[in-house]
Coordinates of C-alpha atoms in Angstrom, one line a residue:
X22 CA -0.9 38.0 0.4
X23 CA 2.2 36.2 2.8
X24 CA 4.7 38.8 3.6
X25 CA 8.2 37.9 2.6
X26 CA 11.2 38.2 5.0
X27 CA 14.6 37.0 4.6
X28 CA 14.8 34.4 6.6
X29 CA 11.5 32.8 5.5
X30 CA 12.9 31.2 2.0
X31 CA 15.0 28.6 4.4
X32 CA 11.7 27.5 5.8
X33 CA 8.9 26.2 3.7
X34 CA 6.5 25.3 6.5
X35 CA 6.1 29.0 7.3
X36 CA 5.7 29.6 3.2
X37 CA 2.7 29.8 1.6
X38 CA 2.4 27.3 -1.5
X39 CA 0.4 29.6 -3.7
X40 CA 2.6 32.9 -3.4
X41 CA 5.6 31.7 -1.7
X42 CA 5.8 34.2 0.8
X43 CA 5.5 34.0 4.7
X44 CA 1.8 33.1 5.5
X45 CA -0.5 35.9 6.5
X46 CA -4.2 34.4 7.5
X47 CA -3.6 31.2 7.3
X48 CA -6.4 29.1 6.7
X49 CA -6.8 25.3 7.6
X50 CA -8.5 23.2 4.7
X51 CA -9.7 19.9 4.9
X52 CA -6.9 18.4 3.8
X53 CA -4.5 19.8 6.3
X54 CA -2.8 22.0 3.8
X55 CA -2.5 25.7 4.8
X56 CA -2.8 28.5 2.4
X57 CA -3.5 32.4 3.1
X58 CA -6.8 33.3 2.8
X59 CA -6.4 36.0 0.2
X60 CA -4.3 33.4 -2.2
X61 CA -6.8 30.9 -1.3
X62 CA -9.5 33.3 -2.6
X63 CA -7.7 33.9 -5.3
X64 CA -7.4 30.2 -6.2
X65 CA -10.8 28.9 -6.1
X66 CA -11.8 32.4 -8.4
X67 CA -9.5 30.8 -11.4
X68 CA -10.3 27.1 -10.0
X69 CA -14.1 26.6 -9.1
X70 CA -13.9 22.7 -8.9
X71 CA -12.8 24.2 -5.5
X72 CA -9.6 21.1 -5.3
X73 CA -6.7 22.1 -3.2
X74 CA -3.7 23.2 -5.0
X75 CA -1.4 20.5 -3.7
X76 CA -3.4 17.5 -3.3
X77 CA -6.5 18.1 -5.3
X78 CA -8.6 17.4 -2.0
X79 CA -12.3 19.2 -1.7
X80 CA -11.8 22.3 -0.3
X81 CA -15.8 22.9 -0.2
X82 CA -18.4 21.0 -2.5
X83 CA -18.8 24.4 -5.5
X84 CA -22.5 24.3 -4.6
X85 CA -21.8 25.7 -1.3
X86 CA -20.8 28.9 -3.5
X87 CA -24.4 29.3 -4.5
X88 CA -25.7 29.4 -1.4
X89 CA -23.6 32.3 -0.4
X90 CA -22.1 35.5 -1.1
X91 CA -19.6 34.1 -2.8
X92 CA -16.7 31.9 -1.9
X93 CA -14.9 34.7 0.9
X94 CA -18.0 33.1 3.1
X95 CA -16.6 29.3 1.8
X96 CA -13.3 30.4 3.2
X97 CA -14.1 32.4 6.5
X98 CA -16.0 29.2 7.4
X99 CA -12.7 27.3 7.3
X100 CA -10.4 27.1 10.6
X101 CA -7.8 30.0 11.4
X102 CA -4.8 28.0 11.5
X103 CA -3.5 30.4 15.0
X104 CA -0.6 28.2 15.7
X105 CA 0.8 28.7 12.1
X106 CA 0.2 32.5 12.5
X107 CA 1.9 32.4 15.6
X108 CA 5.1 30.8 14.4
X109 CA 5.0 33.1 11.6
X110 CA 4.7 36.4 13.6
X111 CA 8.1 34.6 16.0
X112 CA 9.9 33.8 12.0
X113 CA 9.5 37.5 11.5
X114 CA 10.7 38.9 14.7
X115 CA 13.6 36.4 15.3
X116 CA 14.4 37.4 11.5
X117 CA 14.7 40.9 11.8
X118 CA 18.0 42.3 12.5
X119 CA 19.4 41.9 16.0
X120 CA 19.5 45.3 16.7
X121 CA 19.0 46.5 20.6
X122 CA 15.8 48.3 21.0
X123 CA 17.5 51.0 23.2
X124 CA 20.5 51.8 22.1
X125 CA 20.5 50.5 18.8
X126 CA 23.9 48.3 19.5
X127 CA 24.1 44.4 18.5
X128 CA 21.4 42.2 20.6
X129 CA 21.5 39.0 22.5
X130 CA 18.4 38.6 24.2
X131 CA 14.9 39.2 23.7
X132 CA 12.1 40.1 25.8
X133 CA 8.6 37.5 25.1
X134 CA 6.8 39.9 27.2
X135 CA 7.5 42.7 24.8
X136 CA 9.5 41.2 21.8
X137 CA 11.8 43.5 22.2
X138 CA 15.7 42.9 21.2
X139 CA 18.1 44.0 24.1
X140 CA 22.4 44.1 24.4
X141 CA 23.1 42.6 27.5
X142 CA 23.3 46.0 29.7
X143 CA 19.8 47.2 27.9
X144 CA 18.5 43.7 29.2
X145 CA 20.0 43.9 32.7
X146 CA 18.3 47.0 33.1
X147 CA 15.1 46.0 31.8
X148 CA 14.8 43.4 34.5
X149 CA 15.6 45.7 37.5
X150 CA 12.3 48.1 36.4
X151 CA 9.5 47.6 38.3
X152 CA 7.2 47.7 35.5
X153 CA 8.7 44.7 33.5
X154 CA 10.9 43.1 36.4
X155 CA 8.4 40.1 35.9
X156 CA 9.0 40.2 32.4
X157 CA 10.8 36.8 31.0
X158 CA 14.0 37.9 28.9
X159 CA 16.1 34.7 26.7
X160 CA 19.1 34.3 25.4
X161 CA 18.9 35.2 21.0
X162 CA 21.1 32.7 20.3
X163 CA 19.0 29.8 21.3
X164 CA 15.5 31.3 20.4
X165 CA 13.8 29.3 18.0
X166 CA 10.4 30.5 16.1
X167 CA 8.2 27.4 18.2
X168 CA 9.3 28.4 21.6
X169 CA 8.9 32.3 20.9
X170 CA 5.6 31.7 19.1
X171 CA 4.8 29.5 22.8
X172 CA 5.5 31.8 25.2
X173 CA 3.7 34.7 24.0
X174 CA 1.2 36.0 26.7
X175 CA -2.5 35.5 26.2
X176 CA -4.4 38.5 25.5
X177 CA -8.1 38.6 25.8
X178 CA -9.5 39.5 22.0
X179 CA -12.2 42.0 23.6
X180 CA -9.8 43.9 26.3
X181 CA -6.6 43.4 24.1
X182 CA -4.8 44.7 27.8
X183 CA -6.2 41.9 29.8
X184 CA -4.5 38.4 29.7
X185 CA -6.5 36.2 29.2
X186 CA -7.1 33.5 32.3
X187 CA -10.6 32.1 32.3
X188 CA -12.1 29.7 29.2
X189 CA -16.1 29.4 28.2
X190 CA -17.0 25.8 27.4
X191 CA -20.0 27.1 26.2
X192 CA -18.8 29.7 23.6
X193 CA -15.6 27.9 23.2
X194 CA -13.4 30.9 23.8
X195 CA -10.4 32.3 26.4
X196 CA -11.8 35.1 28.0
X197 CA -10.2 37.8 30.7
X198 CA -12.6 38.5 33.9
X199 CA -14.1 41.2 32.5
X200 CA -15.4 39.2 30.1
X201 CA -16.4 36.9 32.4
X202 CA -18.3 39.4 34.4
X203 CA -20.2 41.2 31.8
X204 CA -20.7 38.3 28.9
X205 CA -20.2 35.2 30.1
X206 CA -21.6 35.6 33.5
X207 CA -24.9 32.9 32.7
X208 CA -22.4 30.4 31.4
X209 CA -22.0 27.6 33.4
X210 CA -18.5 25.5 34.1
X211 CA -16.3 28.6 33.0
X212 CA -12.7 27.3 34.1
X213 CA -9.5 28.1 34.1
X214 CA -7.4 28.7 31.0
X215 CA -4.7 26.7 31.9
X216 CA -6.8 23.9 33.1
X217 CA -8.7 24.3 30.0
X218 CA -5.5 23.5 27.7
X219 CA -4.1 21.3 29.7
X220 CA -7.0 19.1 29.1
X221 CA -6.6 20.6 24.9
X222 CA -2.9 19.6 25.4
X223 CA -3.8 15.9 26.4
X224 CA -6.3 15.6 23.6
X225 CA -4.2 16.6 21.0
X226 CA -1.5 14.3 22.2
X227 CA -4.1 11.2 21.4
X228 CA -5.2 12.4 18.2
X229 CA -1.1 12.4 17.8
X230 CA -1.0 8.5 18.9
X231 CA -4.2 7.7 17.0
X232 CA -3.4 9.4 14.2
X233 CA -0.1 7.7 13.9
X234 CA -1.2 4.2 15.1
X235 CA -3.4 5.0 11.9
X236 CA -0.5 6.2 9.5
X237 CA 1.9 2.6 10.7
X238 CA -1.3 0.5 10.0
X239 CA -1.4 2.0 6.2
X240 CA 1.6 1.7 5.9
X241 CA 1.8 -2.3 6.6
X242 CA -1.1 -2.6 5.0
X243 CA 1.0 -0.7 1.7
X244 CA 4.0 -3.0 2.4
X245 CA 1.9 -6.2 2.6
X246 CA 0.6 -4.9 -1.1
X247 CA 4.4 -4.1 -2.2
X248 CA 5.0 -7.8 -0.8
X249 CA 1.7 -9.3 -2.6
X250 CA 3.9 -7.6 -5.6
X251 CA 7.1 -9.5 -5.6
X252 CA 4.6 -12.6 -5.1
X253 CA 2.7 -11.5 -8.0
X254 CA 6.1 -11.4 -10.2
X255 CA 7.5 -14.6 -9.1
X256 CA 4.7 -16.7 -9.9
X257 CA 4.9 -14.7 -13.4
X258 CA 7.8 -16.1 -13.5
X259 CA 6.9 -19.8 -12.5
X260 CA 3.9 -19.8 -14.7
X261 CA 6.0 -18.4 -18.0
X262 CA 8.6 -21.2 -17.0
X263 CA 5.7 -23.9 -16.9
X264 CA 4.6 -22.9 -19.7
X265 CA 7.6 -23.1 -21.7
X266 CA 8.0 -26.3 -20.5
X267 CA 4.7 -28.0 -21.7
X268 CA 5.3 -25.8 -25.1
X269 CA 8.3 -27.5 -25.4
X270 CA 7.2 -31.2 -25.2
X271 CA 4.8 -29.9 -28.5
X272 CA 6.5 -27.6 -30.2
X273 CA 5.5 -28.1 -33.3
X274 CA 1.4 -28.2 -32.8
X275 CA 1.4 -25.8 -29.8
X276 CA 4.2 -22.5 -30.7
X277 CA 1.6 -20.0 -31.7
X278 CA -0.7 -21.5 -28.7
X279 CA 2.4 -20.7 -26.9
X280 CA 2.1 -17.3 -28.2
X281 CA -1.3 -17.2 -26.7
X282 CA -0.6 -18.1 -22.9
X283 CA 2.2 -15.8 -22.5
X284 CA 0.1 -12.9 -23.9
X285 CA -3.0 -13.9 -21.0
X286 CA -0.4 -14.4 -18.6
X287 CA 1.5 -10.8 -18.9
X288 CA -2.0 -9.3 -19.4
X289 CA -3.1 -10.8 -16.0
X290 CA 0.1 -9.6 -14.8
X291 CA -1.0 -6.2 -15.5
X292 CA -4.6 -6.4 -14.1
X293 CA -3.0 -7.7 -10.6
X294 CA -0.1 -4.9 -10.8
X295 CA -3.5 -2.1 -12.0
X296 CA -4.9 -3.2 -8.6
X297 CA -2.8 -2.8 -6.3
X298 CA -1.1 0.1 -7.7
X299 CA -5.1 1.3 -7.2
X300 CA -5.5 0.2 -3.7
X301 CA -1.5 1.6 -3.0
X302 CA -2.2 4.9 -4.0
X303 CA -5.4 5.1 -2.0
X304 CA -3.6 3.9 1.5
X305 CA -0.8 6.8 0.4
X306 CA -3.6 9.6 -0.2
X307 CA -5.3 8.4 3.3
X308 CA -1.9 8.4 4.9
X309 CA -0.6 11.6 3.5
X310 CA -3.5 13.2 5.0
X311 CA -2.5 11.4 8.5
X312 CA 0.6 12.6 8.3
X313 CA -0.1 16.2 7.4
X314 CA -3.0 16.3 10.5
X315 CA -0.8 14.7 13.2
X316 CA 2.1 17.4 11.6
X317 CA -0.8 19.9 12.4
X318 CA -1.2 18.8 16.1
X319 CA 2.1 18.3 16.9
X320 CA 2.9 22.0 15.6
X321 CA 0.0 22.9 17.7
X322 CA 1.2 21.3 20.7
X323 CA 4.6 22.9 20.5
X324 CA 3.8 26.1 19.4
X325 CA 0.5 27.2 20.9
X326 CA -0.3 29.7 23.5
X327 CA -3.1 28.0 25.7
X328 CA -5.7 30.5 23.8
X329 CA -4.6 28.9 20.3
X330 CA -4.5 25.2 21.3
X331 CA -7.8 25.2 22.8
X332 CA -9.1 27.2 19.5
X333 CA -7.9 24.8 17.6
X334 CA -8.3 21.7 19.3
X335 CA -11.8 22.4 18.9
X336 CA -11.5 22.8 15.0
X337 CA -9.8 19.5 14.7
X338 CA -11.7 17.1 17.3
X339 CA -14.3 16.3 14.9
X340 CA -12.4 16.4 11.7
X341 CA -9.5 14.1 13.0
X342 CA -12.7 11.9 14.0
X343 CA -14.0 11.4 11.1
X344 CA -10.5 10.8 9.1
X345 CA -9.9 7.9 11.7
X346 CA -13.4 6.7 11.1
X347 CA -13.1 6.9 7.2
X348 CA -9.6 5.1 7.1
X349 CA -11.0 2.4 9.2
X350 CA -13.9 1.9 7.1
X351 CA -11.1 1.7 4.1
X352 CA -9.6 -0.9 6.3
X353 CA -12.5 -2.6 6.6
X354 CA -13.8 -2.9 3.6
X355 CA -10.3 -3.4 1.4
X356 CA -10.8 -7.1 -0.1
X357 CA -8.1 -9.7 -0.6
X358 CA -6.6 -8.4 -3.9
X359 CA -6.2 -11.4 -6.4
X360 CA -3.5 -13.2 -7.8
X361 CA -3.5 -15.6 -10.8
X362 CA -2.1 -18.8 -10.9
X363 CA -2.2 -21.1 -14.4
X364 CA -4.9 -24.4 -14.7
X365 CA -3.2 -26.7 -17.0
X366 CA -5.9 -29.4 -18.2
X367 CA -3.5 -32.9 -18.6
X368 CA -6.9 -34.0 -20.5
X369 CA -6.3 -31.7 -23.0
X370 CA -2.5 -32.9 -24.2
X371 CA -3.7 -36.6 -25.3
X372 CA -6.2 -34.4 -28.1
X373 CA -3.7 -31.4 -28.6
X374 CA -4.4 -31.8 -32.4
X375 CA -8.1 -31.9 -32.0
X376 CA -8.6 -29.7 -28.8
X377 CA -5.1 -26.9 -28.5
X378 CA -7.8 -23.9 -27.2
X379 CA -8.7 -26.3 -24.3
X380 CA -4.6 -26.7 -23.5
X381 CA -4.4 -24.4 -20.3
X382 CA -5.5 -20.8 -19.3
X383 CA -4.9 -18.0 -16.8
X384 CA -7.0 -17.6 -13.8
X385 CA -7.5 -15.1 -11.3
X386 CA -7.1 -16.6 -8.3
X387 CA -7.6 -15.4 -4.1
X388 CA -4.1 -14.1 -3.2
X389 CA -2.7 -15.3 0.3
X390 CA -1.7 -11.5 1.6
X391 CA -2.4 -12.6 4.9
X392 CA -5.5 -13.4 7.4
X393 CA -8.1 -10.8 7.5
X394 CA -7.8 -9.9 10.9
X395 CA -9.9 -8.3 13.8
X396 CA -8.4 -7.1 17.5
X397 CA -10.8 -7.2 20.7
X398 CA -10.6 -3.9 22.2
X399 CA -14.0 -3.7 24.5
X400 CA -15.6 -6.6 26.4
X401 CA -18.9 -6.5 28.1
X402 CA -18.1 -7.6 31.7
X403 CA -21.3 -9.4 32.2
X404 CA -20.7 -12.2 30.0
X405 CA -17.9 -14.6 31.7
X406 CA -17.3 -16.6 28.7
X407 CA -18.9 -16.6 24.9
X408 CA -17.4 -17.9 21.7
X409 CA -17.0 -15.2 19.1
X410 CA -17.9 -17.3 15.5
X411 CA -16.1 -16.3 12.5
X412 CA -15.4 -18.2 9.2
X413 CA -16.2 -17.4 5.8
X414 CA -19.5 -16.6 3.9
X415 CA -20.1 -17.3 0.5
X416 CA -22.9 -14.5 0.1
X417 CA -21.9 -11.6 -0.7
X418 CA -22.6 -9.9 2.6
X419 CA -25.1 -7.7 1.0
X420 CA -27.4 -9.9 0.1
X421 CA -27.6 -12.0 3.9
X422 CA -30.0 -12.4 5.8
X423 CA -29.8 -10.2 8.8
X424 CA -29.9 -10.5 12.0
X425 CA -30.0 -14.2 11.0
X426 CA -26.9 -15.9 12.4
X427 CA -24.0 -17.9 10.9
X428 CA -25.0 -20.7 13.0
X429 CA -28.2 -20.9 11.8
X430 CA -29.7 -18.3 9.1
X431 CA -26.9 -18.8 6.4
X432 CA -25.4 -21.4 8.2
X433 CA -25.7 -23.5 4.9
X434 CA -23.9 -20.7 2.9
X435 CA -20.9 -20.3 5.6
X436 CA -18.1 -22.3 7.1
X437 CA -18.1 -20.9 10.7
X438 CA -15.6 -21.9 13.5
X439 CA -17.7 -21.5 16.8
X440 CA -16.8 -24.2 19.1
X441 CA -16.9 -26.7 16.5
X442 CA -16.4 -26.2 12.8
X443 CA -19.4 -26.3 10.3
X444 CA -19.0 -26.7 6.7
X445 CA -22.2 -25.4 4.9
X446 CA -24.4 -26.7 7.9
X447 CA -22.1 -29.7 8.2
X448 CA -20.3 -30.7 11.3
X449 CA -16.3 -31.0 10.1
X450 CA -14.4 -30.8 13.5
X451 CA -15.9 -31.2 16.9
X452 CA -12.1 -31.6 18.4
X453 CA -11.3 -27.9 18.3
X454 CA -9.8 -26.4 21.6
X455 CA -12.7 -24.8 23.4
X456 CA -11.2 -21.7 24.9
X457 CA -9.5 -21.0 21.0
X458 CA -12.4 -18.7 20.5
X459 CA -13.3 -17.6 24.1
X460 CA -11.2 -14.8 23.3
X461 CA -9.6 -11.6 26.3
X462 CA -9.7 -8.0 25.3
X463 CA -6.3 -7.5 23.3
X464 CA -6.4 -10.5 21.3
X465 CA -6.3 -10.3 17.5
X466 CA -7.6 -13.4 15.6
X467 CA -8.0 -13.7 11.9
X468 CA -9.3 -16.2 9.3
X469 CA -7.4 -16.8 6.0
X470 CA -8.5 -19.1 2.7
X471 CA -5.9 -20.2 0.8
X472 CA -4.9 -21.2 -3.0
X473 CA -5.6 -24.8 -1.6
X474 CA -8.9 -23.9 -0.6
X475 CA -8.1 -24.3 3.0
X476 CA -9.5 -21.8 6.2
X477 CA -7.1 -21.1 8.6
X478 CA -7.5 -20.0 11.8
X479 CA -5.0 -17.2 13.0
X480 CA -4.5 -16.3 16.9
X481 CA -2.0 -13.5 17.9
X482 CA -0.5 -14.0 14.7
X483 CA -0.1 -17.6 14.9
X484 CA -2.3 -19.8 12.3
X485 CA -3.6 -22.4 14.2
X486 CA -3.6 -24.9 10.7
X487 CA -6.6 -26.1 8.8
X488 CA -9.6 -25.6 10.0
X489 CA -11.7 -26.6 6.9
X490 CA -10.6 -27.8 3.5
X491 CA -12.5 -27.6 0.2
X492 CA -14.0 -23.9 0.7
X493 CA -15.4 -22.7 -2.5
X494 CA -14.2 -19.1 -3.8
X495 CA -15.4 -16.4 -3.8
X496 CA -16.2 -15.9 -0.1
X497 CA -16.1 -13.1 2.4
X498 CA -14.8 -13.4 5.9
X499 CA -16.9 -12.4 8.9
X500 CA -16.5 -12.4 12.5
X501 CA -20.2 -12.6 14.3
X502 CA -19.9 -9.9 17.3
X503 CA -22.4 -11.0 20.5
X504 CA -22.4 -11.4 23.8
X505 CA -19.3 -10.0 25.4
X506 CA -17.8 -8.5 22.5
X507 CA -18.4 -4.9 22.7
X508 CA -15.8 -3.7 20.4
X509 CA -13.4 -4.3 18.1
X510 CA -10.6 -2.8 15.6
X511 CA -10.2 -4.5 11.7
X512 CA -6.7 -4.7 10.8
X513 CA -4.7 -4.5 8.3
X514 CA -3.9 -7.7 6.0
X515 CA 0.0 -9.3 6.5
X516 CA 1.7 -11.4 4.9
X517 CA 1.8 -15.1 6.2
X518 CA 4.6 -15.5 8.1

């Protein structure tokens, strides 16, 4: 269990959720949570479905259990969180009582060669022996649990005497020359420690900027849904006002039709407001898990010896690799959620008597959110110049033809902008600018259908105006990537400015 200090009730990010106590073995789930080991033991015995306690994330799919021991091998396969344990060994030591080690009168400084809590004529003597003159003494008052837990010296975990100064590549570990001599003496590229986590140090800081470039993306991408909203009620609001208008003009053949529209109108309401509550709470999940890994590397980087950063740099490379891979396949694959808008049929008033279930009806209709948006990251420097087509398929895009192009394999099911324009095989516009899709590395461009049934073009954030009219719904967007374009990033939907 988490051994409880004074101090430690002040500060939850040293407190284990479980038992509420200072953390002791912390262990690193998937989530980026952090829970002892032995209440994490504890908690899959009573839980099995193996969900972590805070955010019901996996901790480990339940069959793994059966193909082990138990679930102690489930959790000793899960990363030591060593800058955690390190800020909770400072917590403890900076929360004990400030009691000179010596003499036993009130401290002021501390030793983070030895740990030990010094007066001031204790400290000035332990400077002046030869044996810890080297040592590194600070002021109490301005101590804080990060800076102790960093500027502990790094001990090899063989020789627990030896610092360590050397790192294996190979074996991933911080080793002391012994080591080195006797273990590690076939492994090849054995560097320096330092050098090895200065390198650690500089990949953590970009899994710190990807990982929040990641979290501000989800978050437009939630405020753009919060937005699509506030659209959502106010054209409730127009469409209850229209139809209290045409109720109006026959009120007394149309009141419980009236009735009727308002009831389909509120209930499409509620399937727009169901989805993007849905899609909401998805971007928060995938952002609260941002969040709590870049909170992970950033208390890394601040509070890691050079041993613990490289240790757990290496835990986190692949897993922060694969979170910024799933959320941009989230990205990529979130589709324009819908809005309704009200079809009136005129036809229909001159036989109201006759024909009131034809008067008008609710329809889901593509939501203008924004342009679905791509940015060029990579280009291939062999190609000078190359249009990149893009447009909107009506296929679903499971069902195409590939590698057919959209100029010419589902040209006929497409409206692609590649030079010209082509409307389901049909030239439409031959006057577009040439260079508007010869596109430079940084560029985003976008395409964007709209309740008028008109693409837009979008470069940099500015729509470039109609590009097609008439496009039937439903239809996906697609950007062909070829020739120079290596690479690129989906964005998040915005709202049209």
């Amino acid at each position: 269990m988490a051994t409880a200090t004074a101090a430690s009730s002040a500060d939850s990010d040293t407190e284990c959720s479980v038992c509420h106590e200072l953390f002791k073995n912390p262990k690193l789930l998937p989530c980026a949570h952090v829970l002892c080991r032995h209440c994490l033991l504890s908690w899959l015995a009573s839980n099995p479905e193996a969900l972590c306690p805070l955010c019901r994330g996996a901790i480990a799919d339940p069959k793994e259990k059966s193909k082990t021991k138990g679930w102690e091998e489930v959790v000793d396969a899960l990363p030591d969180d060593v800058a955690m344990a390190a800020l909770v060994e400072s917590t403890r030591v900076l929360s004990q009582d400030h009691v000179c080690v010596g003499c036993k009168s009130a401290a002021v400084s501390i030793c983070l060669n030895c740990n030990d809590m010094m007066c001031q004529a204790c400290s000035d003597l332990h400077t002046k022996f030869s044996v810890s003159s080297h040592h590194k003494v600070e002021d109490l008052s301005s101590m804080t649990a990060e800076e102790l837990a960093a500027s502990q010296p790094d001990h090899c975990s063989v020789h627990t005497s030896k610092p360590c100064e050397l790192f294996c590549p190979t074996h991933g570990a911080a080793i002391c020359h012994l080591c080195a001599s006797a273990k590690h003496r076939a492994c090849p590229d054995l560097t320096k420690l330092a050098e090895a986590a200065d390198k650690s140090r500089e990949e953590l800081s970009q899994m710190v900027t990807s990982l929040l470039t990641e979290e501000q993306q989800l978050e437009e991408a939630v405020a753009a849904l919060e937005r699509h909203l506030e659209a959502t009620e106010k054209v409730v609001q127009e469409a209850v006002a229209e139809i209290d208008m045409t109720c109006d003009k026959l009120e007394n053949s149309v009141k419980e039709f009236r009735r009727r529209l308002k009831e389909m109108t509120l209930d499409a309401k509620a399937k727009v407001k169901d989805t993007v509550l849905t899609v909401k709470v998805t971007l928060l999940d995938h952002r609260g898990r941002l969040t709590s890994h870049r909170r992970v590397v950033n208390r890394t980087t601040r509070g890691s010896t050079n041993k613990g950063m490289c240790d757990v740099t290496r835990a986190l490379r692949d897993r922060v690799k694969d979170i910024l891979d799933t959320c941009g396949q989230r990205r990529a694959h979130l589709k324009a959620v819908s809005m309704f808008t009200l079809i009136i049929d005129a036809a229909a008033v001159s036989r109201i008597e006759k024909e009131l279930s034809e008067l008008g009806q609710v329809k889901i209709s593509p939501a203008s959110v924004g342009p679905v948006q791509i940015r060029i990251d990579q280009l291939d420097p062999r190609y000078s110049s190359c249009y990149l087509p893009c447009g909107v398929v009506l296929t679903d895009p499971d069902h195409l033809r590939l590698p057919d192009t959209a100029c010419s394999g589902w040209g006929r099911e497409a409206v692609v902008i590649s030079g010209a324009v082509f409307n389901r095989g049909h030239t439409v516009n031959n006057n577009l600018n040439k260079a508007t899709l010869d596109l430079s590395e940084g560029t985003r461009v976008g395409v964007m259908v709209t309740t008028k049934a008109e693409l837009h073009l979008w470069v940099n954030g500015s729509d470039r105006g109609v590009i097609a009219t008439i496009v039937p719904t439903p239809c996906f967007a697609f950007f062909e990537l070829r020739g120079r374009y290596q690479q690129v990033s989906v964005l998040p939907p915005t709202h049209p400015s």
